[in-house]
PDB file of C-alpha atoms in Angstrom:
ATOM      1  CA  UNK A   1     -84.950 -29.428  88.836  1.00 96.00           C
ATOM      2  CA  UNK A   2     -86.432 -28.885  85.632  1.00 98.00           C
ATOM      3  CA  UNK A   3     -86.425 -25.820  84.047  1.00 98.00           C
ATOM      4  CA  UNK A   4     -89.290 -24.311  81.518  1.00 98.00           C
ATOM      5  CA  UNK A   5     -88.820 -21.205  79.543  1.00 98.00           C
ATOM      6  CA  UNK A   6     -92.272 -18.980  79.486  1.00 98.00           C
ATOM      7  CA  UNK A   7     -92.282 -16.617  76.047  1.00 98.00           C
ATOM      8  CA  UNK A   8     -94.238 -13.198  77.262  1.00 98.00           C
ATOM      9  CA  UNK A   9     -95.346 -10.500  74.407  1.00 98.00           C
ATOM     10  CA  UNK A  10     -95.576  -7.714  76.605  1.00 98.00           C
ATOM     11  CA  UNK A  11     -98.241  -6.869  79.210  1.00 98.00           C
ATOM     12  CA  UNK A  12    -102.168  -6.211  78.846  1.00 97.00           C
ATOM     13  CA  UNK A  13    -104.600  -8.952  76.657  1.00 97.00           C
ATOM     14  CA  UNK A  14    -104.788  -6.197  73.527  1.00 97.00           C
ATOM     15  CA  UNK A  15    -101.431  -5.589  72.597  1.00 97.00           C
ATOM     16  CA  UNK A  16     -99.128  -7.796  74.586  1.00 98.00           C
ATOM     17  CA  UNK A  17     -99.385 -10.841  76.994  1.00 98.00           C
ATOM     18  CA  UNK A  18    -102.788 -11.769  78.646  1.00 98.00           C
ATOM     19  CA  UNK A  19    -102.059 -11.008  82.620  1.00 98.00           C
ATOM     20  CA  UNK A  20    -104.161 -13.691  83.477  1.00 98.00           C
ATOM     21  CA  UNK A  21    -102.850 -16.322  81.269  1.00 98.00           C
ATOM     22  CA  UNK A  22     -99.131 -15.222  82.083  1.00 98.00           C
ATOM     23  CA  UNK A  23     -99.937 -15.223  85.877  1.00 98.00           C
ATOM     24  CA  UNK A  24    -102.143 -18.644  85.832  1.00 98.00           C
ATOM     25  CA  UNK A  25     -99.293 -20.456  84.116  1.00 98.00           C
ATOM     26  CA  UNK A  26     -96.329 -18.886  86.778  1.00 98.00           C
ATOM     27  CA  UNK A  27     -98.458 -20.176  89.505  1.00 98.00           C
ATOM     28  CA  UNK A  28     -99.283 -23.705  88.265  1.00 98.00           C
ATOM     29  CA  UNK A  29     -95.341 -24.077  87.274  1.00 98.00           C
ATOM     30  CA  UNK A  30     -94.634 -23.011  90.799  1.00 98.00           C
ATOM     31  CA  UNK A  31     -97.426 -25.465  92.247  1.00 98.00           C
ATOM     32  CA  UNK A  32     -95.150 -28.215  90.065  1.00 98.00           C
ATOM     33  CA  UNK A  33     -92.075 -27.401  92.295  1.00 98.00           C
ATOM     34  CA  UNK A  34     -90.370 -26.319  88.566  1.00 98.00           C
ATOM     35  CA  UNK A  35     -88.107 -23.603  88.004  1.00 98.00           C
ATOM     36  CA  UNK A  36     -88.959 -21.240  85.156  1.00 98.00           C
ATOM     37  CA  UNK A  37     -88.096 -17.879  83.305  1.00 98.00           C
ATOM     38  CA  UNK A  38     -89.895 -15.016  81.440  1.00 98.00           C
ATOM     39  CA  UNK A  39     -87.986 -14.306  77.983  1.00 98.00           C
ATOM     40  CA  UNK A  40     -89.332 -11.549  76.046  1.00 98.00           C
ATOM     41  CA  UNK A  41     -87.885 -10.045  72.809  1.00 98.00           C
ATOM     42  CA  UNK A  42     -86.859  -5.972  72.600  1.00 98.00           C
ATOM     43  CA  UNK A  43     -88.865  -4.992  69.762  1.00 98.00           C
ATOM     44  CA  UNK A  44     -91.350  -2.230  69.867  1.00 97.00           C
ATOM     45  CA  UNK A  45     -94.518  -3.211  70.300  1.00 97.00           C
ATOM     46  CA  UNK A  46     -97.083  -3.494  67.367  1.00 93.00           C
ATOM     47  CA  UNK A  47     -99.219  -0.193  68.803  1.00 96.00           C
ATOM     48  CA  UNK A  48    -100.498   0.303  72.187  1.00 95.00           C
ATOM     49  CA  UNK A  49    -103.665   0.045  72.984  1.00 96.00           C
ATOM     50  CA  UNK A  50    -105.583   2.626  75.802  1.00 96.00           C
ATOM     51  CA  UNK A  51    -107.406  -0.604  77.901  1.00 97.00           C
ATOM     52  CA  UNK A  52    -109.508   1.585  78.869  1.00 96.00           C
ATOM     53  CA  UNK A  53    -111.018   2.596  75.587  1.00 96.00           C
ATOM     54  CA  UNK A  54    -110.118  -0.631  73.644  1.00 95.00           C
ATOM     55  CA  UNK A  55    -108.829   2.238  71.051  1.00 96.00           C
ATOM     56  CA  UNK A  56    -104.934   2.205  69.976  1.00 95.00           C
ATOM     57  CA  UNK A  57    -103.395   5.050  72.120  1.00 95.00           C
ATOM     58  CA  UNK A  58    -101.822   7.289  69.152  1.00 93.00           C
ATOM     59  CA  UNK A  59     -97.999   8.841  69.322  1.00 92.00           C
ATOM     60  CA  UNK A  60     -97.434   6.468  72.328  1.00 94.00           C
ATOM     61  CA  UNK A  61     -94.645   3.572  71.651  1.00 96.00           C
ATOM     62  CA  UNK A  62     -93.818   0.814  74.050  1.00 97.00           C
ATOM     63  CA  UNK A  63     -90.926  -1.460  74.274  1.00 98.00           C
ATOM     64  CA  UNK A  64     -92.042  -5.410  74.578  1.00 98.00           C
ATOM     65  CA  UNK A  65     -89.485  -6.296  76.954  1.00 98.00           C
ATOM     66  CA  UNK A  66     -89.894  -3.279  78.574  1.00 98.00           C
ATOM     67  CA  UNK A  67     -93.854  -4.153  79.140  1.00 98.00           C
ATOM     68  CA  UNK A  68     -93.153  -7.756  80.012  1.00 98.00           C
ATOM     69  CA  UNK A  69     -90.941  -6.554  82.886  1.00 98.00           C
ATOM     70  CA  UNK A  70     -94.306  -5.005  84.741  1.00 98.00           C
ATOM     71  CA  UNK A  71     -95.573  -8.994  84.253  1.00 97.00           C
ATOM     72  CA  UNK A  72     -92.798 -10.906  85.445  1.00 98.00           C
ATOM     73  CA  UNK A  73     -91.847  -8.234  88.445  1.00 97.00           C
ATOM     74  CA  UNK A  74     -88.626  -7.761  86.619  1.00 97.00           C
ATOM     75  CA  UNK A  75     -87.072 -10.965  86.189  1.00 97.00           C
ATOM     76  CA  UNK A  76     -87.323 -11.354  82.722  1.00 98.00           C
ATOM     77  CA  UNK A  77     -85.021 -11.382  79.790  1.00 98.00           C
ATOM     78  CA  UNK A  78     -84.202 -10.716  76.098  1.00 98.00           C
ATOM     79  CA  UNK A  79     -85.311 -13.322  74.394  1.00 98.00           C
ATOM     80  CA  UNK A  80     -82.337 -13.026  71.944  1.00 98.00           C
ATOM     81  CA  UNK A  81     -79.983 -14.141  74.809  1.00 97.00           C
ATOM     82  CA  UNK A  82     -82.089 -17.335  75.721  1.00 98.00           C
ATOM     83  CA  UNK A  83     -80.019 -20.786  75.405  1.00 98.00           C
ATOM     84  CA  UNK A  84     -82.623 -23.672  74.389  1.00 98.00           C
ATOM     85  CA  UNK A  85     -79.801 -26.062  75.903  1.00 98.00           C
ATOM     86  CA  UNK A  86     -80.061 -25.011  79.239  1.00 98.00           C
ATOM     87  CA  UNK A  87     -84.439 -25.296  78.982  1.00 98.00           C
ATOM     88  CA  UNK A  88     -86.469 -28.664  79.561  1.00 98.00           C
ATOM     89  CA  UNK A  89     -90.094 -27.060  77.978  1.00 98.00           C
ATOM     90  CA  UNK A  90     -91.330 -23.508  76.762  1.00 98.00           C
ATOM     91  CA  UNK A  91     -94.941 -21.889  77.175  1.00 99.00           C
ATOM     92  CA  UNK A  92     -96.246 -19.124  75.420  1.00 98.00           C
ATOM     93  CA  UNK A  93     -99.247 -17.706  77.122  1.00 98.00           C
ATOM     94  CA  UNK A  94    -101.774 -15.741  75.043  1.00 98.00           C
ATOM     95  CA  UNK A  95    -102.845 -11.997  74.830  1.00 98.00           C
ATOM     96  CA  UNK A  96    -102.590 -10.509  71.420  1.00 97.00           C
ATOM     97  CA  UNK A  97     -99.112  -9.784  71.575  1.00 98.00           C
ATOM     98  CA  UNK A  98     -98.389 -13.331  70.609  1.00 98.00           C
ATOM     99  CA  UNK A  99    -100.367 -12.167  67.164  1.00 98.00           C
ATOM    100  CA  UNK A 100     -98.746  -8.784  67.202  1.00 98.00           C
ATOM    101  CA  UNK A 101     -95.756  -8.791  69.061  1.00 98.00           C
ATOM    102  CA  UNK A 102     -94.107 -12.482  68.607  1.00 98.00           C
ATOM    103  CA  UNK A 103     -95.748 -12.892  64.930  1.00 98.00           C
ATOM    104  CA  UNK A 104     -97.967 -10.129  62.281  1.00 97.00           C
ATOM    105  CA  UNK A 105    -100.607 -12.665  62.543  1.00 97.00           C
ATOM    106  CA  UNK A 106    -102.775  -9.908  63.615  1.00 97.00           C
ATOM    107  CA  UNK A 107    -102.262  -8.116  60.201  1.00 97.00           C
ATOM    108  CA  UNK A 108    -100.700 -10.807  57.975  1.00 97.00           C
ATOM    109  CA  UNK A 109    -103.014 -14.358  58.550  1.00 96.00           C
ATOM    110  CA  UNK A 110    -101.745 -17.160  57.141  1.00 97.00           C
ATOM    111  CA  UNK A 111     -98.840 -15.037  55.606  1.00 97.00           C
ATOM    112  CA  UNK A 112     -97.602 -14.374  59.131  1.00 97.00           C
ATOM    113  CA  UNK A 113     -93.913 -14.422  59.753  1.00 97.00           C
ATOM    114  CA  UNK A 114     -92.669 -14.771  63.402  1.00 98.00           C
ATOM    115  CA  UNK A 115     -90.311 -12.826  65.322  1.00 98.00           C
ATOM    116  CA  UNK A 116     -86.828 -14.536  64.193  1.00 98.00           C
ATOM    117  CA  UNK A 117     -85.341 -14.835  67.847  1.00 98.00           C
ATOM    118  CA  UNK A 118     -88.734 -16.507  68.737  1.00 98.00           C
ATOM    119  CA  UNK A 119     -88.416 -18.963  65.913  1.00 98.00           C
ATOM    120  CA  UNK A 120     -84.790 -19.979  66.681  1.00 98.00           C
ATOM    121  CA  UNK A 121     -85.706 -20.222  70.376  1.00 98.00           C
ATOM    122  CA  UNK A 122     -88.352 -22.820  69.654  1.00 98.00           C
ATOM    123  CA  UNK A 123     -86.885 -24.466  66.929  1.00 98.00           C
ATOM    124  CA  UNK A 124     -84.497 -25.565  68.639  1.00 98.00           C
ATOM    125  CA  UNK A 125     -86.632 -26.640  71.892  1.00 98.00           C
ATOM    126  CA  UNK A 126     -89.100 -28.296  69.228  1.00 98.00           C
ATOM    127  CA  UNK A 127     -86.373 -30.026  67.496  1.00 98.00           C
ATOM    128  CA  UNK A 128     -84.506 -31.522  70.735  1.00 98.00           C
ATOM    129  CA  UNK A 129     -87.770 -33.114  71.552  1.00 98.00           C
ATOM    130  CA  UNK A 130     -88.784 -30.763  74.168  1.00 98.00           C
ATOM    131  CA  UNK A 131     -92.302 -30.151  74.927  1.00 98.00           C
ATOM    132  CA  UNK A 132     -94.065 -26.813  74.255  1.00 98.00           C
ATOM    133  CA  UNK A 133     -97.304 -25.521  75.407  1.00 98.00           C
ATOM    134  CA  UNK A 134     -99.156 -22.751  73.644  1.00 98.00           C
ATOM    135  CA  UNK A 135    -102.539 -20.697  75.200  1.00 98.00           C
ATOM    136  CA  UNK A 136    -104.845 -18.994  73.679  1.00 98.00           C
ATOM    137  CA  UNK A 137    -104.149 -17.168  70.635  1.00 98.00           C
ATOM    138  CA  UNK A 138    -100.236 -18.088  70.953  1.00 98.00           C
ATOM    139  CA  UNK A 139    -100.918 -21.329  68.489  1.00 98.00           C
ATOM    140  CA  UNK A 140    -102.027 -19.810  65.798  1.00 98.00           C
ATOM    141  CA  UNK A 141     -98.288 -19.785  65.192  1.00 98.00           C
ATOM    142  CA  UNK A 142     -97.681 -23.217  65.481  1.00 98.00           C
ATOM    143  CA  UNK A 143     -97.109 -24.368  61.821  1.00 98.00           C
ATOM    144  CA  UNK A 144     -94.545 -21.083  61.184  1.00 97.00           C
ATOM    145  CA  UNK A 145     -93.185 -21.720  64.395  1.00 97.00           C
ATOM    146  CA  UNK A 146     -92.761 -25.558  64.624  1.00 98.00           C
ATOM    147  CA  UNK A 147     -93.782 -26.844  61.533  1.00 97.00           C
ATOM    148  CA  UNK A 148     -96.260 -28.088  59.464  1.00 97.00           C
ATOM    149  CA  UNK A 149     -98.682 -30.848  60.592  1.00 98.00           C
ATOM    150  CA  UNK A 150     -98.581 -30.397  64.466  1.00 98.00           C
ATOM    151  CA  UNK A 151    -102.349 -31.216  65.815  1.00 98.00           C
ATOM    152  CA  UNK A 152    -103.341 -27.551  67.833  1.00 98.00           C
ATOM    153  CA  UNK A 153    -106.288 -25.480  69.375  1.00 98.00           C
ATOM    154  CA  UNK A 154    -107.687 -22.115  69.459  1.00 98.00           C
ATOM    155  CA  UNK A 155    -110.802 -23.457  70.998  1.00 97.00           C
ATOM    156  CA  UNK A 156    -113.322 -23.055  67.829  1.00 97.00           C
ATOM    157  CA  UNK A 157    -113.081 -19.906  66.314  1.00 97.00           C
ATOM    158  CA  UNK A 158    -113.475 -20.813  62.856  1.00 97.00           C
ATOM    159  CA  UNK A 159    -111.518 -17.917  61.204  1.00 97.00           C
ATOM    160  CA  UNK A 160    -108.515 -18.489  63.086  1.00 97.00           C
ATOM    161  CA  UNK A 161    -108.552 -22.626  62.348  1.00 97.00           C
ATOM    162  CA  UNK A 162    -109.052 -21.851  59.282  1.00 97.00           C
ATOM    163  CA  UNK A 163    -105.602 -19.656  59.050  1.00 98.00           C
ATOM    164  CA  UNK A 164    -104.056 -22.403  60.895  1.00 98.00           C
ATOM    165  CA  UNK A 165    -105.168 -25.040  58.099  1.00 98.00           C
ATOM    166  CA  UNK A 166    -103.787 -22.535  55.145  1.00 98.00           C
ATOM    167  CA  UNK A 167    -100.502 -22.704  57.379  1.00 98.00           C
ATOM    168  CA  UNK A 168     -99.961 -26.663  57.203  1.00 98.00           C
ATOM    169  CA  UNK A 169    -101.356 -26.968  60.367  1.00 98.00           C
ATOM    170  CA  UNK A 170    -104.269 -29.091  62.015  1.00 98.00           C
ATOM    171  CA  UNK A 171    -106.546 -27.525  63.758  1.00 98.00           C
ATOM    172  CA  UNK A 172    -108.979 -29.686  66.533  1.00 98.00           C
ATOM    173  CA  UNK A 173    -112.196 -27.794  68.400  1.00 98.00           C
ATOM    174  CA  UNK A 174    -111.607 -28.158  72.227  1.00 98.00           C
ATOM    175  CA  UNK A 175    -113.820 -26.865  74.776  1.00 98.00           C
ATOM    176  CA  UNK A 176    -111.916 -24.239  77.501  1.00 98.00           C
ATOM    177  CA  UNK A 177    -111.290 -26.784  80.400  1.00 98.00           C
ATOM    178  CA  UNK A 178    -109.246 -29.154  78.239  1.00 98.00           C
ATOM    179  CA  UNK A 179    -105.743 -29.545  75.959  1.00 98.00           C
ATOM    180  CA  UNK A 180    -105.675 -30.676  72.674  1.00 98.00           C
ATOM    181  CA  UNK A 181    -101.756 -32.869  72.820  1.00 98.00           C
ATOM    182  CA  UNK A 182    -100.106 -33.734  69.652  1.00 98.00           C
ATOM    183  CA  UNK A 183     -98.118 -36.672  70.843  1.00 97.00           C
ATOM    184  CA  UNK A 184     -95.452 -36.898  67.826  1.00 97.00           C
ATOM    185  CA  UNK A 185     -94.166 -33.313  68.483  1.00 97.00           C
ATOM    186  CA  UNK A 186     -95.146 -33.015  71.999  1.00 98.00           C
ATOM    187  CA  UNK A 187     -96.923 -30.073  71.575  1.00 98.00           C
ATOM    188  CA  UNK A 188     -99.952 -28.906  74.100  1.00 98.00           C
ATOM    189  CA  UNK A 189    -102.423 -26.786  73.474  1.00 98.00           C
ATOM    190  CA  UNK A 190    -105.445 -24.927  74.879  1.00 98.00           C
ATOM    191  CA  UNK A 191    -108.121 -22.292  74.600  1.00 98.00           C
ATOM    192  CA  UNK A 192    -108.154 -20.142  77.396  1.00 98.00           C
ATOM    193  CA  UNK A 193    -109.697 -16.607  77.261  1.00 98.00           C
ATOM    194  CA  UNK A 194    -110.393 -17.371  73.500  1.00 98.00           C
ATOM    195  CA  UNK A 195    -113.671 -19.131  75.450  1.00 98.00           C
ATOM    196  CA  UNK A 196    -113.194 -18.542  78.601  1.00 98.00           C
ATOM    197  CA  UNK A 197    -115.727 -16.258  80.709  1.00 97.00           C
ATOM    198  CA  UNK A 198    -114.138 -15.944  83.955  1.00 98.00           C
ATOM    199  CA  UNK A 199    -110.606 -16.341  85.421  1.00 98.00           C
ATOM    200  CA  UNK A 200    -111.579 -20.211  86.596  1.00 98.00           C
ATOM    201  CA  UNK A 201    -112.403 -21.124  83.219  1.00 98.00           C
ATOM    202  CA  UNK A 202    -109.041 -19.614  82.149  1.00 98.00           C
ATOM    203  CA  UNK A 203    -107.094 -21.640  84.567  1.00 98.00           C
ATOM    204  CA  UNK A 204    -108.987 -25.006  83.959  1.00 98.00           C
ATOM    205  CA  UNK A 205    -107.493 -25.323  80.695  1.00 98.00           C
ATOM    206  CA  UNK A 206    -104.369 -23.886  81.475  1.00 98.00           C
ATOM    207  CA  UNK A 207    -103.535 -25.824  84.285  1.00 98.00           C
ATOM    208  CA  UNK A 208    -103.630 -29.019  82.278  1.00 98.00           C
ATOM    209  CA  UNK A 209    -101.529 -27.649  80.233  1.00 98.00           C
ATOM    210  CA  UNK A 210     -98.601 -26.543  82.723  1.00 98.00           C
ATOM    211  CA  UNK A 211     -99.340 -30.191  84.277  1.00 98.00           C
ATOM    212  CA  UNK A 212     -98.835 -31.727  80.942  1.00 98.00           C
ATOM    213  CA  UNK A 213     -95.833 -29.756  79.797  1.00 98.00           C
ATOM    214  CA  UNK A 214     -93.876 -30.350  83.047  1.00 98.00           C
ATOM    215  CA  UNK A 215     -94.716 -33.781  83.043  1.00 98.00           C
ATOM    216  CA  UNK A 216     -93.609 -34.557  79.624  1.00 97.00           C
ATOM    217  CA  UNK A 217     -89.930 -32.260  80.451  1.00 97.00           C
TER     218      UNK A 217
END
């Protein structure tokens, strides 16, 4: 049975993974009749943010791992331990936490640096010619991450594409419902909630994704 890895940044679409994302992409993997598990690293988070308010919560600290647990009902691990060998694709779904919790892309642009057990997680799945699937906001990271010249989407924020362009990377428009597939470095992309307006949009994309990324395992 084949066996993807699924990168989470915490838990809540300001300051760690997007719930709907994460939970859209265990579903569809499930639909696929593929195993998977949650990896998170244990760092603190970036801040935390009061979802209430949309205002960072001062004094209050969370752990990502810690956070991610809530998403993946506990199952989830530090990302530090993961073993690329024993992992046939990885998915990273959105939420700022991939910009402030796997990467500084949040503060740093296109002078980002990601989180190093992150980058020799992927690196390593990238480089045994494994396919990866990004959502959202998550490829932003894609040329520090995989390397330069890897074909990606964001949807068509034109900030963001252009960060991705300073990186080395190439950055296509896509509309929410569809994946943007670099077939050299099997790498799939898609928008998500950086369009979407509803949960159904969300999953539209995303489930072309999974489809894609478990297809190509």
């Amino acid at each position: 049975m084949k066996n993807i890895a699924v990168i989470l940044s915490g838990s809540g679409v300001f300051d760690g993974s997007e719930i709907y994302e994460s939970v859209l992409t265990f579903l569809r993997l499930e639909h696929n009749g593929v195993r998977y598990q949650c990896f998170a690293p244990n760092v603190e988070q970036l801040h935390v943010i009061n979802h209430l308010t949309g205002e960072v919560a001062e004094g209050e600290t969370r752990n990502v791992l810690v956070e991610a647990a809530r998403l993946a009902r506990g199952n989830v691990k530090d990302l530090a331990e993961a073993n690329p060998d024993e992992f046939d694709a990885m998915i990273i779904p959105g939420g700022f936490g991939a910009a402030k919790n796997l990467s500084d892309f949040a503060i740093k642009g296109h002078e980002c640096s990601i989180n190093p057990d992150l980058e020799r997680f992927a690196r390593a799945i990238h480089q045994a010619g494994k396919p990866v699937g990004l959502i959202c906001i998550a490829p932003a990271m894609t040329p520090k991450l995989l390397g330069t010249g890897i074909e990606c989407t964001i949807g068509n924020d034109a900030g963001v594409a252009e960060a991705i362009t300073a990186m080395g990377g190439q950055h296509t428009d896509c509309s929410v419902d569809q994946i943007v597939i670099d077939e050299t470095s099997k790498v799939i992309t898609t928008p998500a909630y950086m369009l979407a307006g509803s949960i159904t949009e969300a999953a539209s994309g995303i489930n072309r994704l999974v489809d894609e990324v478990v297809k190509r395992a």
